[in-house]
XYZ file of C-alpha atoms in Angstrom:
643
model
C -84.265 -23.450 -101.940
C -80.813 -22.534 -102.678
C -78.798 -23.430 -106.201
C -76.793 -26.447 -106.062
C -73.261 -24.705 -105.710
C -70.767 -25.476 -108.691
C -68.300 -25.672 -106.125
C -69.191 -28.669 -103.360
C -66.825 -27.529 -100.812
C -68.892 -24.075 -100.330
C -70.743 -24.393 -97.181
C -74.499 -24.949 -97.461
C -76.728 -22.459 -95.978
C -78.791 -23.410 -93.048
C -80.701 -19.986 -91.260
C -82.257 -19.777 -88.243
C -84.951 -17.450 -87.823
C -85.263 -16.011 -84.715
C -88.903 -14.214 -84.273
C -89.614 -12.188 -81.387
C -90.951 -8.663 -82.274
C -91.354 -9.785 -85.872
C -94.754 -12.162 -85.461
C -95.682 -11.879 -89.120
C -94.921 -12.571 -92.821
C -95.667 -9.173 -94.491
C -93.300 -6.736 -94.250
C -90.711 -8.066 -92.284
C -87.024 -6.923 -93.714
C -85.358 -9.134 -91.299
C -87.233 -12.525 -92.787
C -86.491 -10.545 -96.385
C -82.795 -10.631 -95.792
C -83.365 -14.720 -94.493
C -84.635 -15.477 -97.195
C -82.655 -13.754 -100.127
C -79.566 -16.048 -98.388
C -81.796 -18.129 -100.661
C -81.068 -20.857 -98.041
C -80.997 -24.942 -98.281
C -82.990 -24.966 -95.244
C -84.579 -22.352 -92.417
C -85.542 -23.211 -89.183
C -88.058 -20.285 -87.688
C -87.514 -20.366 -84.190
C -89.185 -18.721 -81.121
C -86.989 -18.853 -77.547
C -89.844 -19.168 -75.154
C -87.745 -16.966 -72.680
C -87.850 -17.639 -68.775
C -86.858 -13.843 -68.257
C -90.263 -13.238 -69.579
C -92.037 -15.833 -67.944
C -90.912 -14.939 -64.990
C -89.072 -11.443 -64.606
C -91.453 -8.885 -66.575
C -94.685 -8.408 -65.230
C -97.576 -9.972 -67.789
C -101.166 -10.888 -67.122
C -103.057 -13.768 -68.630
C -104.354 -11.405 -71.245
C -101.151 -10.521 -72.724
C -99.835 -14.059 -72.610
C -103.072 -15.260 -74.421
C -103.129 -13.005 -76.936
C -99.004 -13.401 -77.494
C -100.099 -17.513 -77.821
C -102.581 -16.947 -80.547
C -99.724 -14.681 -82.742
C -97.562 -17.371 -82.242
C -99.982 -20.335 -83.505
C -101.164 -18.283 -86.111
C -97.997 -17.637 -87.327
C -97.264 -21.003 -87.016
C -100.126 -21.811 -89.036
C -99.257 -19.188 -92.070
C -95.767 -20.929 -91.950
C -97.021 -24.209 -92.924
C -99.491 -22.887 -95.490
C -96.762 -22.136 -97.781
C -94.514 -25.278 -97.096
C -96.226 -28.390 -95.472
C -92.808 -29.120 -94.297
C -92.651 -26.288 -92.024
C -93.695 -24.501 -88.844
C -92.638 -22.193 -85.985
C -90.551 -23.976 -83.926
C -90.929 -23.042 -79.965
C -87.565 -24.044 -78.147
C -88.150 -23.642 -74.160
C -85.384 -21.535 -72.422
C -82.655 -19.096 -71.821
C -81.824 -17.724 -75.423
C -78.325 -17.183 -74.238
C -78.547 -21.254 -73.369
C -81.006 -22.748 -75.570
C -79.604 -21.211 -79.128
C -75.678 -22.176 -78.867
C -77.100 -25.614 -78.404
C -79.282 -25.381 -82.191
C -75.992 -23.539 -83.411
C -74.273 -27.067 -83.337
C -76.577 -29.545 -83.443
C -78.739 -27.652 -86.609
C -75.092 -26.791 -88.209
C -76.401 -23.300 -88.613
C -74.887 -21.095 -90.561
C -76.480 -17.975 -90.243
C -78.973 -16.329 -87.611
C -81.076 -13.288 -88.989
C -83.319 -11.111 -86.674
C -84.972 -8.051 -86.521
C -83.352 -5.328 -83.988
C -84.705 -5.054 -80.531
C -83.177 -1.639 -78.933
C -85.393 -1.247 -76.318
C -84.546 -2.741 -72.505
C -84.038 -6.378 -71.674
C -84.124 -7.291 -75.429
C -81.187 -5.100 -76.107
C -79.187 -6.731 -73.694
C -80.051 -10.069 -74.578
C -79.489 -9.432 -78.471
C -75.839 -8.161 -77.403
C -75.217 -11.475 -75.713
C -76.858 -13.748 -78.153
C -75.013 -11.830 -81.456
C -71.346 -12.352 -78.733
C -72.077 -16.246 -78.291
C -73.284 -16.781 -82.195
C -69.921 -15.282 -83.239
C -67.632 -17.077 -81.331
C -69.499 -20.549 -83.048
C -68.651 -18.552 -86.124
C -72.480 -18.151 -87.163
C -73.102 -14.914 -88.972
C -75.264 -12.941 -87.697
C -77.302 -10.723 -89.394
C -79.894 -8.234 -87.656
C -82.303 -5.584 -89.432
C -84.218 -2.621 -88.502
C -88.004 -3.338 -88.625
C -90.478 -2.877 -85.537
C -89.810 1.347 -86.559
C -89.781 3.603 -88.959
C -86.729 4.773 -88.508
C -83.129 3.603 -86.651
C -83.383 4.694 -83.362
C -79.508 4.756 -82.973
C -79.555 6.696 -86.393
C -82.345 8.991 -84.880
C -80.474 9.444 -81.115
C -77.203 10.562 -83.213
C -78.759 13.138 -85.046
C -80.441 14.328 -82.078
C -76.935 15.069 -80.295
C -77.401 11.890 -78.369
C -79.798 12.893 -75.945
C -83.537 11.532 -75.944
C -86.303 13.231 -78.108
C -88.532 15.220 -74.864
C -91.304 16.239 -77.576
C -92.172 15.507 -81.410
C -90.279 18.991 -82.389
C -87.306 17.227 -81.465
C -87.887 14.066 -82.694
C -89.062 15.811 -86.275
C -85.788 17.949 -86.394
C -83.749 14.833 -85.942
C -85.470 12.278 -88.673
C -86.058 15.181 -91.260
C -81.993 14.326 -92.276
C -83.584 10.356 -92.225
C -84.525 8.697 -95.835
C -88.590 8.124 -95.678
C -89.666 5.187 -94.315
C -89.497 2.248 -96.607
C -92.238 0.970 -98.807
C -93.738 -2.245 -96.924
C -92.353 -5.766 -98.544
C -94.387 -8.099 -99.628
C -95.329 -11.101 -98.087
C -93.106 -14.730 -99.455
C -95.243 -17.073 -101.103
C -92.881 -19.620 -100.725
C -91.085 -20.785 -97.943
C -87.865 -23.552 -97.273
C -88.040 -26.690 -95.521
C -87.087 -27.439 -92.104
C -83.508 -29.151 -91.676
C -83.818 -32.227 -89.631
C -84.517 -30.790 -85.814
C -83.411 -34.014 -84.317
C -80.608 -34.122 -81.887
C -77.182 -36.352 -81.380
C -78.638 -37.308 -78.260
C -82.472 -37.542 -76.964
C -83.949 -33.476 -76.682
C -82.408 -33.053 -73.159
C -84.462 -31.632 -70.110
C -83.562 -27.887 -69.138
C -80.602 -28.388 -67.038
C -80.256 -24.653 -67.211
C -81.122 -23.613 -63.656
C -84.277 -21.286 -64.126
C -84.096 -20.040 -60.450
C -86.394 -16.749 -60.672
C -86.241 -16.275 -56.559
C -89.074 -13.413 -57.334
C -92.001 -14.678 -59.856
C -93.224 -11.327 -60.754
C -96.098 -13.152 -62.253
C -97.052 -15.307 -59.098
C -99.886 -13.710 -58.068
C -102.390 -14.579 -60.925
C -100.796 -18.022 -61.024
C -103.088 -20.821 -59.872
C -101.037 -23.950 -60.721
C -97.803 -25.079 -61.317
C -95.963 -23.928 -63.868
C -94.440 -27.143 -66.474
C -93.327 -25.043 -69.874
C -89.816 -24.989 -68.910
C -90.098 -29.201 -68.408
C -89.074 -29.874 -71.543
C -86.466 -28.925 -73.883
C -88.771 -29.794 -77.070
C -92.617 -29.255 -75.365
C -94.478 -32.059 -73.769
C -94.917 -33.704 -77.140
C -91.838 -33.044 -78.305
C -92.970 -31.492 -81.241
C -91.361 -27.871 -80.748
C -95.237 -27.041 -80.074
C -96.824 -23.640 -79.150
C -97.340 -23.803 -75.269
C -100.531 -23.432 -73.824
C -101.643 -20.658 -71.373
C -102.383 -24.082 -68.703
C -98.337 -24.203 -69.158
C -97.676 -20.756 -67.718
C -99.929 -22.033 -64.657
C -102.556 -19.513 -65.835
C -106.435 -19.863 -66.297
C -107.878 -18.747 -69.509
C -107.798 -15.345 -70.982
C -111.138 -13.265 -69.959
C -110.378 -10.531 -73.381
C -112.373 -10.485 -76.345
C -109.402 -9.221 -78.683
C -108.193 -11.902 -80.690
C -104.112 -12.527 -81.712
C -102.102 -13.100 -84.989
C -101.409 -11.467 -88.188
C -104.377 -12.450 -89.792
C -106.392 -10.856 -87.397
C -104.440 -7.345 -88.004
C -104.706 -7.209 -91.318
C -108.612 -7.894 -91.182
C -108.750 -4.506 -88.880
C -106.516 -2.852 -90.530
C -108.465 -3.760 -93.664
C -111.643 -2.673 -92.433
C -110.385 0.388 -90.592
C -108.946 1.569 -94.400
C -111.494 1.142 -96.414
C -114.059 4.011 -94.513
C -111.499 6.518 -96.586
C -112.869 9.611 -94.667
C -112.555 8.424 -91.440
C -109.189 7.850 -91.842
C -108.423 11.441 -93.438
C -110.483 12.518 -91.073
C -109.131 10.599 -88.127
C -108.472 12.924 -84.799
C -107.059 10.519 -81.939
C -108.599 13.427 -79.177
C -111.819 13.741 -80.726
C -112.826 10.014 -80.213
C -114.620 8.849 -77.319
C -113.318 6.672 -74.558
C -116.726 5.842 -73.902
C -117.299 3.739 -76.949
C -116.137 0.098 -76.633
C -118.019 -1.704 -78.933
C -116.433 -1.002 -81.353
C -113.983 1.592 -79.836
C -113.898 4.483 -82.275
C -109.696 4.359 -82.474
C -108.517 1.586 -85.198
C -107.351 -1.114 -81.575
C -104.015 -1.697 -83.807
C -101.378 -1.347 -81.282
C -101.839 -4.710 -79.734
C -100.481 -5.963 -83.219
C -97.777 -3.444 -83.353
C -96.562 -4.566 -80.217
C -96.285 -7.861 -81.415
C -95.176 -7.343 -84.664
C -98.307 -9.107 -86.086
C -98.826 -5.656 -88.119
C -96.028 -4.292 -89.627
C -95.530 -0.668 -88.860
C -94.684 0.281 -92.229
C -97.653 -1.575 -93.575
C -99.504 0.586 -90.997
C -97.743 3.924 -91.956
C -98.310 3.736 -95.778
C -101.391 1.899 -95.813
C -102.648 5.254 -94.015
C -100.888 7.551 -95.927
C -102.059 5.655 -99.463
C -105.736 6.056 -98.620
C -105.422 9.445 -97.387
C -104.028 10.571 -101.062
C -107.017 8.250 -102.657
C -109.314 10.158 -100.622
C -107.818 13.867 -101.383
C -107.739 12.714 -105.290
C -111.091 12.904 -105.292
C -112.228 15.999 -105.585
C -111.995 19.885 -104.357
C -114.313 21.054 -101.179
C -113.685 18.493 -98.462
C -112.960 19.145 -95.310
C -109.308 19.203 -95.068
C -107.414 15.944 -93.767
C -106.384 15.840 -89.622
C -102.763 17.128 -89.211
C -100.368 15.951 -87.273
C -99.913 14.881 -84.608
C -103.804 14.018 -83.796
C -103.821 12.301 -87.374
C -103.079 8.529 -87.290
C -99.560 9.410 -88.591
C -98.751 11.689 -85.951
C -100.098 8.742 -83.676
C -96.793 6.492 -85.489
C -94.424 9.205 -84.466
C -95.187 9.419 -80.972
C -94.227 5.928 -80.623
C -91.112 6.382 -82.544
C -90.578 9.347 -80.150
C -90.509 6.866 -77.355
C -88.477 4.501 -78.442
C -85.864 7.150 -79.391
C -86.434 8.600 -75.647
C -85.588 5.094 -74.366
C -83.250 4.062 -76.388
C -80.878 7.089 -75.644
C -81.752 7.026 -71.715
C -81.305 3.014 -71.160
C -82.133 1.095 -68.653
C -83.219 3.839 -66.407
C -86.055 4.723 -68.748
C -88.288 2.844 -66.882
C -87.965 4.060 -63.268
C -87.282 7.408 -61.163
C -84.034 6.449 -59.757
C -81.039 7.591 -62.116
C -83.704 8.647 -64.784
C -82.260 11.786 -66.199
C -85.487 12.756 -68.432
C -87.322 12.659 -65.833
C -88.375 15.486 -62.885
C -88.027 13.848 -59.389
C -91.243 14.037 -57.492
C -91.899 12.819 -54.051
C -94.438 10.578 -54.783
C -95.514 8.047 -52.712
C -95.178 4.377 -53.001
C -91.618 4.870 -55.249
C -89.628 2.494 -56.356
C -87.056 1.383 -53.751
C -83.318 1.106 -54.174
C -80.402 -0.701 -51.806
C -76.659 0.301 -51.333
C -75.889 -1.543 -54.101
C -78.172 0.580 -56.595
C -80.444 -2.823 -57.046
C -84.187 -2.444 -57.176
C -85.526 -3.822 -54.283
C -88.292 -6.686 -55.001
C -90.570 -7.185 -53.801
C -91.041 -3.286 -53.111
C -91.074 -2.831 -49.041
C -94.835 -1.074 -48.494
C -94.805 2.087 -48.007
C -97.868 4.851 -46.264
C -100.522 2.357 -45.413
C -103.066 5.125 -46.932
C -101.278 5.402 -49.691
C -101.634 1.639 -50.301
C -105.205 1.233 -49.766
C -105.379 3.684 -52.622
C -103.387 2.284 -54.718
C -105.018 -1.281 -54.213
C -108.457 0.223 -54.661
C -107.529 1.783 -58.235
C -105.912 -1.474 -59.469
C -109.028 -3.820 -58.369
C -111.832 -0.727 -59.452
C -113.128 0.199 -56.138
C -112.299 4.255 -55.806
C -116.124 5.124 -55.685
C -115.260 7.000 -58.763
C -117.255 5.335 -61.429
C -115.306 6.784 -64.307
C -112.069 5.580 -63.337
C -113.209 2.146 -61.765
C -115.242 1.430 -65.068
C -112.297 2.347 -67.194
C -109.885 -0.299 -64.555
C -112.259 -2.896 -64.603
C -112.517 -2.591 -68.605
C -108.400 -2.745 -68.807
C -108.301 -5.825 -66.596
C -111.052 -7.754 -68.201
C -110.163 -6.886 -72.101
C -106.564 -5.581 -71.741
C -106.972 -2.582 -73.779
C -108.609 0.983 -72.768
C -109.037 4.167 -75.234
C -106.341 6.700 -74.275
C -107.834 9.797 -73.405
C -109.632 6.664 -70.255
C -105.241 5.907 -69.356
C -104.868 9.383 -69.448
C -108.158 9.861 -66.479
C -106.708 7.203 -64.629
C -102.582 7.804 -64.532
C -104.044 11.113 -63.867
C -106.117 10.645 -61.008
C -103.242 7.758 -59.614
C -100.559 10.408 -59.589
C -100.847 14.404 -59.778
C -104.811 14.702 -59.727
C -105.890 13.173 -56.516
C -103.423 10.100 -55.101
C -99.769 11.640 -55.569
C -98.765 7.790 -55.790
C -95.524 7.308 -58.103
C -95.938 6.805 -61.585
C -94.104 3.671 -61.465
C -97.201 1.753 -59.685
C -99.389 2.769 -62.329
C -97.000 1.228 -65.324
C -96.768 -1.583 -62.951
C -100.146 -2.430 -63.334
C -100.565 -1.111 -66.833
C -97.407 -3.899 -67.373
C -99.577 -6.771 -66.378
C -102.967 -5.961 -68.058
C -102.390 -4.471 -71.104
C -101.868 -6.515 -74.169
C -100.214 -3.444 -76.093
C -97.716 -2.973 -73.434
C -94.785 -1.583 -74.681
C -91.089 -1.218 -72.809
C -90.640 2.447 -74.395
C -94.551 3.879 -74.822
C -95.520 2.663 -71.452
C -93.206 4.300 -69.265
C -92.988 7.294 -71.651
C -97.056 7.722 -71.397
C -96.569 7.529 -67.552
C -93.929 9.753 -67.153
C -96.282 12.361 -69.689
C -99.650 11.778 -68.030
C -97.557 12.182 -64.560
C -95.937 15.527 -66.125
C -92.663 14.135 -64.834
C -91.439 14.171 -68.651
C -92.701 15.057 -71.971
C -95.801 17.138 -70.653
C -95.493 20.241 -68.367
C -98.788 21.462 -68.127
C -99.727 19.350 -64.395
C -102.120 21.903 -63.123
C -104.582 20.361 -66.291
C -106.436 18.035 -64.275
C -108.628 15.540 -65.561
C -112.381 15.843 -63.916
C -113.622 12.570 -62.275
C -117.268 13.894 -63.583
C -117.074 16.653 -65.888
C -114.428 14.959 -68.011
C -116.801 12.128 -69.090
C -119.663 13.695 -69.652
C -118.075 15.642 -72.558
C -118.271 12.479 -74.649
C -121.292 10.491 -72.720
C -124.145 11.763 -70.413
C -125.793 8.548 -70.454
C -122.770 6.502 -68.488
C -122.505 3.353 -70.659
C -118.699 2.790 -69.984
C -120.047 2.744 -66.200
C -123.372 0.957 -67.064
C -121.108 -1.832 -68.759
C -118.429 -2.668 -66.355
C -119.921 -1.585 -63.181
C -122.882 -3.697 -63.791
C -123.740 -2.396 -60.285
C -124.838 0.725 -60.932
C -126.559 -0.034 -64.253
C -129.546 1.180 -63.011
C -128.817 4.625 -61.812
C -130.281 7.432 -63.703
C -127.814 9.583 -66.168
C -127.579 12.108 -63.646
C -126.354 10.405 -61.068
C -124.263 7.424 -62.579
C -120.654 9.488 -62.384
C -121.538 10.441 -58.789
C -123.986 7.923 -57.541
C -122.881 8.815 -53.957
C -124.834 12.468 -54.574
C -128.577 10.230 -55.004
C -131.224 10.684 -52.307
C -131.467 6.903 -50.571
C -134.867 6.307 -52.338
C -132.855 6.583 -56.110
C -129.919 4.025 -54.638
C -132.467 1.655 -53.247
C -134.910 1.603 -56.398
C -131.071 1.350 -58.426
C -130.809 -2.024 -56.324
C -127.048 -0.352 -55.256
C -126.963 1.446 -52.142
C -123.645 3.555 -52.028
C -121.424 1.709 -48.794
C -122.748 -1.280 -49.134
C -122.910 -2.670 -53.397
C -120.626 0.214 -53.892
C -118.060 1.914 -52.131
C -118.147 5.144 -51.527
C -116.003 7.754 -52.749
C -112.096 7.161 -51.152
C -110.925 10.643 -50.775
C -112.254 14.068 -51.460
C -111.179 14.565 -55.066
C -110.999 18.239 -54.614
C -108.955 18.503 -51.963
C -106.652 15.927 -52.634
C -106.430 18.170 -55.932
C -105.383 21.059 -54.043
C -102.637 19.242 -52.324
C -101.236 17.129 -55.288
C -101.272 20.851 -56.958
C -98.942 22.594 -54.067
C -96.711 19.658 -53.539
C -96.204 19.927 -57.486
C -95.565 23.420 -57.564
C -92.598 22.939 -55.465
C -90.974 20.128 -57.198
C -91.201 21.917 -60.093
C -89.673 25.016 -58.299
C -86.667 22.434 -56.781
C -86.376 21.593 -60.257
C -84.550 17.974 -59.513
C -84.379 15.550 -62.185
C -83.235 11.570 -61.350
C -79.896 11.502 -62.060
C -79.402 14.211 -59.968
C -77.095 14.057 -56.665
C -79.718 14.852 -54.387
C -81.507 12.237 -55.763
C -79.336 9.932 -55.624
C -77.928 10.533 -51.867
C -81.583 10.553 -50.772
C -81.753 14.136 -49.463
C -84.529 15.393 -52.161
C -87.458 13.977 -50.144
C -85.791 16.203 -46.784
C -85.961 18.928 -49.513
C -89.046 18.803 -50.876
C -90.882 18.311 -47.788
C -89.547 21.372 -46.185
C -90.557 23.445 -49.256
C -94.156 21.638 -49.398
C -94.181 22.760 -45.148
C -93.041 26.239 -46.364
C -95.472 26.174 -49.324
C -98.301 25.349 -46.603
C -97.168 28.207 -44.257
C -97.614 30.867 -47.010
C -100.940 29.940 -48.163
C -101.929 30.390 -44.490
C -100.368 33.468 -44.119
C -101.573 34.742 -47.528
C -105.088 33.674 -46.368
C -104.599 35.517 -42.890
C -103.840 39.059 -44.898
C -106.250 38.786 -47.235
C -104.193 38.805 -50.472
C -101.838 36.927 -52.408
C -98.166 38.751 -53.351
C -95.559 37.528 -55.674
C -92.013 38.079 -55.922
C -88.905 37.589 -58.536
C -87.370 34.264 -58.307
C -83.877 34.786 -57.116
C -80.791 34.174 -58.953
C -78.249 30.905 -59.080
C -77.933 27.803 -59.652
C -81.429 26.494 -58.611
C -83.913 26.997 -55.733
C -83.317 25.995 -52.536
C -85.947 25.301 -49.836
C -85.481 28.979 -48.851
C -86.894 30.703 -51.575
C -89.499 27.774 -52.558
C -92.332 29.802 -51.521
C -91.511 32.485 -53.742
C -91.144 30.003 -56.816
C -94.259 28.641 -55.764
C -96.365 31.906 -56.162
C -94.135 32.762 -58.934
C -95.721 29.514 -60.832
C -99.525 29.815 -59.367
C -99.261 33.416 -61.063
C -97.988 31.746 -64.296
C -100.594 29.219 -64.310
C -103.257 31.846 -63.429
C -102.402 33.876 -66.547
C -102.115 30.934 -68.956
C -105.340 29.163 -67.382
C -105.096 26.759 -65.513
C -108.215 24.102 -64.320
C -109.218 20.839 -65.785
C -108.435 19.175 -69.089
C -111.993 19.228 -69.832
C -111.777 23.352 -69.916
C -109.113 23.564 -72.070
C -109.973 21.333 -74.564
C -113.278 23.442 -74.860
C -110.929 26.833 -75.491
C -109.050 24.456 -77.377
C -111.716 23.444 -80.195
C -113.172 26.829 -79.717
C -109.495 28.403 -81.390
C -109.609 25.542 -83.677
């Protein structure tokens, strides 16, 4: 509580709190610099949003587990001051908080920073309407280790394409900061009553497109109320959102992250000897990564208590004693794991709102995929997308719903949709085999999905991954294929991914269970799963479909178009690309017909055009020859081999 003034015409102190990105007590630098206003009174306030209700793409996981931070919050809130809670207002930021401005006679909002998409934009209009009530506002870097704008400056301004860049930028950056410790007290709640009755939401939330529609089964009432049903400023429940219950086992809240992060910690040489490659997407329970970044995204786990937490009990475990096995390096240590994520936000911070798309990206290569994004006159995204090669849907559909014929990947989907979380090296087999492995569908389809089913979805790391698993950014190598078989049967023979969520084919034997299509009829029948009937049967021919995604690569790479670029943007790429893939085609055949493969130099100027494509494409398949090309699965084994 704040000192009785010795002047009584100074102007109490009266904060509101907003939380969004910030769902915890520890470590939070934003709820620090709340509370050293030393305030008369706080109010901690979340804006249950319709733009995210509506307009961003989130399953019944995500919203579950967001629920659960919140009430847990809530509940830590109230533990140190009876007389408190987290206070849920439903609506429009931009509408709801003007409203609390006058009727709480605030005096100061405090947040922490959101730079990344829709949040930025809404922070910039929020901070605009507090300051013409005259409300100071007061915002603080804390969901990174570093400022992102700080970071993009010293980087020239232009995103950070790998962790070299990202490293030469924050090297002129202070350390992170120590993590803060959690209050142990907390200020009371003003009065929350109004001048008038809480009002109903005459704010028109007219969403023509519910992105979310599709997994709703009921009506949805959270926007009914100003104040919640029982007018209590209550948590809403998932029933609210016109959503059945969650199906994951992952619990929410910052209680919950600290216990993992707890346990995680104290096995001191698995976390020096941590190597995020090296663990198996096979394992589930428990997975053998630390399943943190669910909290991160939240902000239930502070990612400075994260950061030095690691780093602390890495030293403890080098202190004791000479002749251990040295400690993982970056960037497979947990650390580097940290700075990949603040290499994405840095990425999308200094693209923008194109980060998340093709269209206008300028980070990121143009590809014809199928099943892009599609764009009108106006430059407007058009939803819902129009459909687009009917066999390109039916592929798509099958990999979202599990159904390829592919165990591997449709274990690994089925897994993401019922828990909301999957190892990475198992989204790494699937954006693969989606985009340039098998499919060639756009990378935007896949973070579509990935939007609505993870619960560590992330507005910077999940287009960034997609773009990198793609290799439309980030990530060059695209002739590294992950193997539909071979790749999991590096970390499990036996199939228990499969065996678990493709109950199905439980009973195949171990050599058939990533290829159950391959068993005589008398194995599928005493299985209980004949393949066509209980099970589909493979989709497409993964090895040719390889071939082709491989060739239709080579000459996009060749064209050498990015999104921003004119060609793009007129819409003559795809006229470009598909007279280099028909040229590309026409010199394998005629290589084939003679009997031997030549290469020539690429030609000079500006950039290919569709006459010298075939060239550029030979030029490449030499390249990749030399440096090895063939499956991820190969050149991990040279890999660990060097190592």
């Amino acid at each position: 509580m704040r000192p009785s003034s010795s002047n009584p015409s100074e102007p109490a102190v009266r904060v509101l709190y907003w939380f969004r990105t910030d769902l915890r007590l520890h470590s939070s630098p934003a709820l620090h610099a709340a509370l050293a206003l030393q305030p008369e009174v706080i109010f901690p306030v979340w804006t249950w949003d319709p733009n995210y209700v509506f307009a961003h793409r989130v399953g019944v996981n995500r919203f579950g587990f967001l629920l659960e931070c919140m009430q847990d919050l809530s509940a830590s809130l109230t533990a140190l001051n009876p007389n408190t809670k987290l206070l849920v207002v439903r609506g429009a930021p931009q509408t709801v908080l003007p409203r609390l401005f006058q009727e709480w006679r605030i005096s100061h909002i405090v947040y922490e920073i959101d730079r990344a998409g829709y949040g930025a934009r809404r922070d910039l209009q929020v901070s605009a309407l507090a300051s013409q009530a005259g409300i100071k506002v007061i915002s603080v870097v804390g969901n990174t280790l570093y400022d992102l704008k700080e970071v993009v400056e010293l980087n020239g301004g232009k995103a950070t394409l790998s962790l070299a860049s990202w490293h030469a930028a924050v090297k002129k950056c202070p350390q992170p900061a120590r993590p803060l410790p959690a209050p142990t007290t907390f200020p009371p709640l003003g009065d929350t009553s109004f001048s008038q009755a809480y009002p109903s939401l005459d704010v028109p939330i007219d969403y023509s497109t519910d992105l979310n529609n599709g997994i709703r089964n009921r009506e949805v009432t959270c926007f009914d109320t100003f104040s919640g049903p029982k007018g209590d400023f209550g948590v809403p429940a998932i029933d609210e959102l016109g959503l059945s219950r969650p199906t994951t086992s992952i619990r929410g809240g910052e209680s919950e992250a600290l216990r993992r992060l707890a346990v995680f910690c104290a096995d001191k040489d698995r976390v020096a000897h941590f190597s995020k490659p090296q663990t198996s997407p096979a394992e589930f329970d428990p997975p053998e990564t630390t399943l943190l970044s669910p909290f991160l995204k939240f902000g239930c786990l502070s990612v400075h208590e994260f950061f030095w937490r690691v780093r602390d009990t890495v030293a403890s475990w080098e202190g004791g004693g000479p002749g251990k096995k040295p400690a993982t390096k970056e960037p497979e240590n947990l650390q580097g794991q940290l700075h990949f994520r603040e290499m994405y936000n840095a990425a999308e911070y200094a693209e923008g709102i194109h980060f998340g798309r093709i269209y206008k990206n300028s980070v990121c290569r143009f590809i014809d995929w199928d099943l892009r994004d599609e764009f009108g006159q106006d430059g407007a995204k058009i939803i819902p997308r129009p459909l687009g090669d009917p066999r390109a849907e039916e592929w798509f559909l099958a990999w979202k719903e599990g159904r390829t014929g592919f165990p591997w990947i449709d274990a690994i989907m089925r897994q993401l949709r019922q828990e909301g979380w999957i190892h990475h090296l198992a989204r790494h087999s699937v954006a693969c085999f989606l985009t340039r492995g098998q499919c060639y569908i756009s990378w935007e389809r896949g973070a579509e999905v990935f939007d609505e089913y993870l619960l560590d979805w992330d507005p910077c790391a999940n287009p960034g991954n997609w773009m990198w698993l793609s290799a439309s950014a980030f990530y060059h190598m695209y002739y590294r294929v992950y193997g539909v078989q071979s790749f999991p049967k590096k970390y499990d023979k036996t199939g228990k991914l499969v065996r678990k969520f493709c109950p199905e084919l439980s009973k195949f034997p171990d050599q058939f269970i990533y290829a159950p299509h391959l068993a005589p009829l008398e194995v599928q029948l005493s299985a209980g799963c004949v393949i066509g009937q209980d099970y589909p049967m493979p989709m497409l021919d993964d090895v040719a479909e390889k071939k082709r995604c491989m060739t239709r690569l080579k000459v996009a790479y060749a064209l050498g178009l990015y999104g921003s670029d004119g060609a793009v943007l007129d819409g003559t790429a795809d006229s470009l690309l598909k007279e280099g893939y028909r040229q590309a085609l026409a010199g394998i055949k005629s290589d084939k017909k003679q009997g031997q493969k030549k290469s020539r130099t690429v030609s000079g100027g500006d950039g290919p055009s569709p006459s010298n494509l075939t060239t550029d494409v030979k030029t490449m398949a030499t390249k990749e020859l030399k440096h090895g090309s063939g499956s991820i699965e190969g050149f991990l084994t040279k890999k660990r081999k060097r190592d």
